[in-house]
Coordinates of C-alpha atoms in Angstrom, one line a residue:
M1 CA 14.5 -6.8 30.5
T2 CA 17.2 -5.4 28.3
F3 CA 15.8 -7.1 25.3
L4 CA 12.4 -5.6 25.9
F5 CA 13.9 -2.2 26.4
L6 CA 15.8 -2.5 23.1
L7 CA 12.6 -3.7 21.4
L8 CA 10.7 -0.7 22.6
L9 CA 13.6 1.7 21.7
L10 CA 13.8 0.3 18.2
P11 CA 10.9 2.2 16.6
L12 CA 12.3 5.5 18.1
L13 CA 15.7 4.8 16.7
F14 CA 14.1 4.0 13.4
L15 CA 12.2 7.2 13.3
V16 CA 15.4 9.2 14.3
A17 CA 17.3 7.5 11.5
A18 CA 14.6 8.3 9.0
I19 CA 14.5 12.0 10.1
V20 CA 18.3 12.4 9.8
G21 CA 18.4 10.5 6.4
A22 CA 15.5 12.6 5.0
F23 CA 17.2 15.8 6.2
F24 CA 20.5 15.2 4.5
E25 CA 18.8 13.8 1.3
A26 CA 16.6 16.9 1.0
R27 CA 19.8 19.0 1.2
R28 CA 21.5 17.0 -1.5
S29 CA 18.6 16.4 -3.8
P30 CA 17.5 19.0 -6.4
Y31 CA 14.0 17.5 -6.4
P32 CA 11.3 18.5 -3.8
F33 CA 9.3 15.9 -2.1
A34 CA 6.5 17.6 -0.1
M35 CA 5.2 15.0 2.4
G36 CA 2.2 17.2 3.4
R37 CA 1.2 17.5 -0.3
V38 CA 1.5 13.7 -0.7
I39 CA -0.8 13.1 2.2
S40 CA -3.4 15.7 1.0
S41 CA -3.2 14.3 -2.5
S42 CA -3.9 10.8 -1.2
F43 CA -7.2 12.0 0.2
A44 CA -7.8 14.3 -2.7
A45 CA -7.6 11.3 -5.1
I46 CA -10.5 9.7 -3.4
G47 CA -12.7 12.6 -4.4
G48 CA -12.3 11.8 -8.1
A49 CA -14.1 8.5 -8.0
P50 CA -15.2 7.8 -4.4
L51 CA -17.9 5.1 -5.2
P52 CA -15.7 2.9 -7.5
L53 CA -12.7 3.3 -5.1
F54 CA -14.7 2.3 -1.9
A55 CA -16.4 -0.5 -3.9
A56 CA -13.1 -1.9 -5.0
S57 CA -11.7 -1.5 -1.4
A58 CA -14.7 -3.3 0.0
L59 CA -14.2 -6.2 -2.4
L60 CA -10.7 -6.6 -1.2
N61 CA -11.0 -5.9 2.5
A62 CA -14.5 -6.4 3.8
P63 CA -15.0 -10.2 3.1
A64 CA -12.2 -11.3 5.5
Q65 CA -13.7 -9.2 8.3
L66 CA -17.3 -10.2 7.7
L67 CA -16.4 -13.9 7.6
M68 CA -14.2 -13.8 10.6
P69 CA -17.0 -15.0 13.0
L70 CA -17.5 -18.1 10.8
F71 CA -13.9 -19.1 10.4
A72 CA -12.1 -17.7 13.5
P73 CA -10.8 -20.9 15.2
N74 CA -10.6 -21.7 18.9
A75 CA -6.9 -21.4 19.7
Y76 CA -7.2 -24.4 22.0
D77 CA -9.0 -26.7 19.6
A78 CA -6.5 -28.2 17.1
D79 CA -9.3 -29.8 15.1
R80 CA -11.2 -26.5 14.7
L81 CA -7.9 -24.8 13.7
V82 CA -7.4 -27.3 10.9
E83 CA -10.9 -27.0 9.8
A84 CA -10.8 -23.2 9.7
G85 CA -7.5 -23.3 7.7
S86 CA -9.0 -25.6 5.1
S87 CA -12.1 -23.5 4.8
V88 CA -10.3 -20.1 4.5
A89 CA -7.6 -21.3 2.0
P90 CA -9.9 -21.0 -1.1
L91 CA -10.9 -17.6 0.0
G92 CA -7.2 -16.6 0.4
M93 CA -6.4 -17.9 -3.1
L94 CA -9.3 -15.9 -4.6
G95 CA -8.0 -12.8 -2.7
L96 CA -4.6 -13.3 -4.1
L97 CA -6.0 -13.3 -7.7
L98 CA -8.2 -10.3 -7.1
Y99 CA -5.6 -8.2 -5.5
P100 CA -3.5 -7.2 -8.6
P101 CA -6.2 -6.1 -10.8
V102 CA -8.2 -4.3 -8.2
M103 CA -5.1 -2.4 -6.9
L104 CA -4.3 -1.5 -10.5
F105 CA -7.9 -0.3 -11.0
M106 CA -7.7 1.9 -7.9
A107 CA -4.3 3.3 -8.7
G108 CA -5.4 4.1 -12.2
L109 CA -8.4 6.1 -10.9
A110 CA -6.2 7.9 -8.4
V111 CA -3.6 8.8 -11.0
D112 CA -6.2 10.2 -13.4
T113 CA -7.7 12.4 -10.7
L114 CA -4.3 13.8 -9.5
A115 CA -3.3 14.5 -13.2
G116 CA -6.5 16.4 -13.8
R117 CA -7.9 13.9 -16.4
P118 CA -11.6 12.9 -16.6
V119 CA -12.1 9.7 -14.5
D120 CA -13.5 6.8 -16.5
P121 CA -14.0 3.8 -14.3
A122 CA -15.1 1.5 -17.0
A123 CA -12.1 2.2 -19.2
T124 CA -9.8 1.9 -16.1
L125 CA -11.3 -1.5 -15.2
R126 CA -10.8 -2.7 -18.7
M127 CA -7.2 -1.7 -18.5
A128 CA -6.8 -3.5 -15.1
L129 CA -8.4 -6.7 -16.4
R130 CA -6.3 -6.6 -19.6
R131 CA -3.2 -6.3 -17.5
F132 CA -4.1 -9.1 -15.0
L133 CA -1.2 -11.4 -15.9
P134 CA 1.5 -8.7 -15.9
A135 CA 0.2 -7.3 -12.7
L136 CA 0.0 -10.8 -11.1
A137 CA 3.6 -11.4 -12.1
M138 CA 4.7 -8.0 -10.7
F139 CA 3.1 -8.6 -7.4
L140 CA 4.5 -12.0 -7.1
L141 CA 8.0 -10.8 -7.9
F142 CA 7.6 -7.9 -5.4
G143 CA 6.4 -10.3 -2.7
I144 CA 9.4 -12.7 -3.3
A145 CA 11.9 -9.9 -3.2
V146 CA 10.4 -8.5 0.1
F147 CA 10.3 -12.0 1.7
A148 CA 14.0 -12.5 0.6
G149 CA 14.8 -9.2 2.2
M150 CA 13.1 -10.1 5.4
V151 CA 15.1 -13.3 5.6
L152 CA 18.2 -11.2 5.3
F153 CA 17.5 -9.2 8.5
F154 CA 14.8 -6.9 7.4
L155 CA 16.8 -3.9 6.1
P156 CA 17.1 -5.2 2.5
A157 CA 13.2 -5.6 2.5
I158 CA 12.9 -1.9 3.5
F159 CA 15.2 -1.0 0.6
V160 CA 13.2 -3.0 -1.9
I161 CA 9.9 -1.4 -0.7
L162 CA 11.3 2.1 -1.0
T163 CA 12.8 1.4 -4.4
W164 CA 9.8 -0.3 -6.0
F165 CA 7.2 1.7 -4.1
V166 CA 5.4 3.1 -7.3
V167 CA 5.4 0.0 -9.5
V168 CA 1.6 -0.2 -9.5
P169 CA 0.8 3.5 -10.5
V170 CA 3.6 3.1 -13.1
M171 CA 1.9 0.1 -14.7
A172 CA -1.5 1.9 -14.4
A173 CA -0.4 5.2 -15.9
E174 CA 2.3 4.2 -18.3
G175 CA 1.3 0.8 -19.5
R176 CA 4.7 -0.7 -19.0
G177 CA 5.5 -4.4 -18.6
A178 CA 6.1 -6.0 -15.2
L179 CA 9.9 -5.9 -15.3
D180 CA 10.0 -2.4 -16.9
C181 CA 7.8 -1.2 -14.0
F182 CA 10.5 -2.1 -11.5
S183 CA 13.2 -0.3 -13.5
R184 CA 11.0 2.8 -14.0
S185 CA 10.1 2.9 -10.2
S186 CA 13.8 2.6 -9.3
Q187 CA 14.5 5.5 -11.6
L188 CA 11.8 7.7 -10.1
M189 CA 12.6 6.9 -6.5
R190 CA 16.3 7.7 -6.8
G191 CA 17.1 10.6 -4.5
M192 CA 13.6 10.3 -2.8
R193 CA 13.9 7.1 -0.7
W194 CA 14.8 8.6 2.7
R195 CA 12.0 11.2 2.6
L196 CA 9.6 8.5 1.6
L197 CA 10.8 6.3 4.4
L198 CA 10.1 9.2 6.9
L199 CA 6.7 9.6 5.3
L200 CA 5.9 5.9 5.7
V201 CA 7.0 5.9 9.4
I202 CA 4.8 8.9 10.1
V203 CA 1.9 7.4 8.3
G204 CA 2.5 4.0 10.0
L205 CA 2.3 5.7 13.5
L206 CA -0.9 7.5 12.5
W207 CA -2.4 4.3 11.2
L208 CA -1.5 2.6 14.5
V209 CA -3.2 5.2 16.6
V210 CA -6.3 5.2 14.4
S211 CA -6.5 1.4 14.6
L212 CA -6.2 1.5 18.3
L213 CA -8.9 4.2 18.5
V214 CA -11.3 1.9 16.6
Q215 CA -10.3 -1.5 17.9
G216 CA -10.1 -0.3 21.6
P217 CA -13.8 0.6 21.9
I218 CA -14.9 -2.5 20.0
V219 CA -13.0 -4.8 22.5
L220 CA -14.3 -2.8 25.5
L221 CA -18.0 -2.8 24.3
L222 CA -18.3 -6.1 22.5
G223 CA -15.5 -8.3 24.0
A224 CA -12.4 -9.8 22.3
G225 CA -14.4 -11.5 19.6
G226 CA -17.2 -9.1 19.2
G227 CA -19.3 -11.4 16.9
W228 CA -21.0 -10.1 13.8
T229 CA -21.5 -6.5 15.1
A230 CA -17.7 -6.1 15.6
S231 CA -17.1 -7.8 12.2
V232 CA -19.3 -5.2 10.4
I233 CA -17.6 -2.3 12.1
R234 CA -14.2 -3.7 11.2
A235 CA -15.3 -4.3 7.7
V236 CA -16.4 -0.7 7.3
F237 CA -13.1 0.5 8.9
A238 CA -11.1 -1.8 6.6
T239 CA -13.0 -0.5 3.5
L240 CA -12.5 3.1 4.4
L241 CA -8.8 2.8 5.0
G242 CA -8.3 0.2 2.3
V243 CA -8.3 2.9 -0.5
L244 CA -5.3 4.6 1.0
P245 CA -2.5 2.2 -0.1
A246 CA -3.6 2.7 -3.8
T247 CA -4.2 6.4 -3.6
G248 CA -1.1 6.9 -1.4
T249 CA 1.2 5.2 -4.0
A250 CA -0.5 7.3 -6.7
A251 CA 0.1 10.4 -4.8
V252 CA 3.8 9.5 -4.4
Y253 CA 4.1 8.7 -8.1
H254 CA 2.4 12.0 -9.0
E255 CA 4.7 14.0 -6.6
I256 CA 8.0 12.5 -7.7
R257 CA 7.0 12.5 -11.5
T258 CA 6.0 16.2 -11.2
A259 CA 9.2 17.0 -9.4
K260 CA 11.5 15.2 -11.8
E261 CA 9.7 15.5 -15.2
G262 CA 7.6 18.6 -14.9
S263 CA 3.9 17.9 -15.4
G264 CA 3.4 14.2 -14.1
T265 CA 0.7 13.7 -16.7
H266 CA 0.6 11.0 -19.2
D267 CA -1.5 10.3 -22.2
L268 CA -3.5 7.1 -21.4
E269 CA -5.0 6.6 -24.8
T270 CA -2.4 4.0 -25.6
V271 CA -2.8 2.3 -22.2
F272 CA -6.6 2.0 -22.5
A273 CA -6.5 1.1 -26.2

């Protein structure tokens, strides 16, 4: 019972720690970080290129939801579990290879919109494909660092995420190499981490509420599995929300670069060349 109580209390303590840390950081830091503006910019970035963004999000997020009725195993059938795992493995590998360039593509579109530049999906796609290998290396290094941080009792993983939060928009907007993106992100996030943590906690709670509001009616009306109808609804939901990680990181990048360096704009001719 005590363990359960502590487990339920942990998110509240985490939120309180984030609020206190963000408060003192804001008092010490000369740089503003308007969380409300970041949230609004995340949604405003979608308006610059809604069709390419949602198409890219659907490519990443919809297939897993749509194919769930085919591959969802019976938890009590070991043979079915092994069969489903072997069937899904190639799709997982394909998703791993698609994720870096697609996220780079979406972040590039969002950064262009927030910087007030004309959005060119074709040029942004060429940039993302050209940077496939650096982006893949960057995501793999990021994942390894986060995993190592999780092994070391979670807190180091949070520090890694906060420090390297804007590596994707950095690569998309500034054309840097994989390792240089980590250094650049660390430089930009210095003095901003606690406020970003508070923003992520708030967004995470909102995300949880929205997910429950969507999943709850699906389970009540269609049952725990839900079949194809539930899969289509989940695919649409995943597509709509799937643009926010890319536009959100782009909004954070735009906010902190504007605060620290003035305009936050960058000439992408060298990136797209």
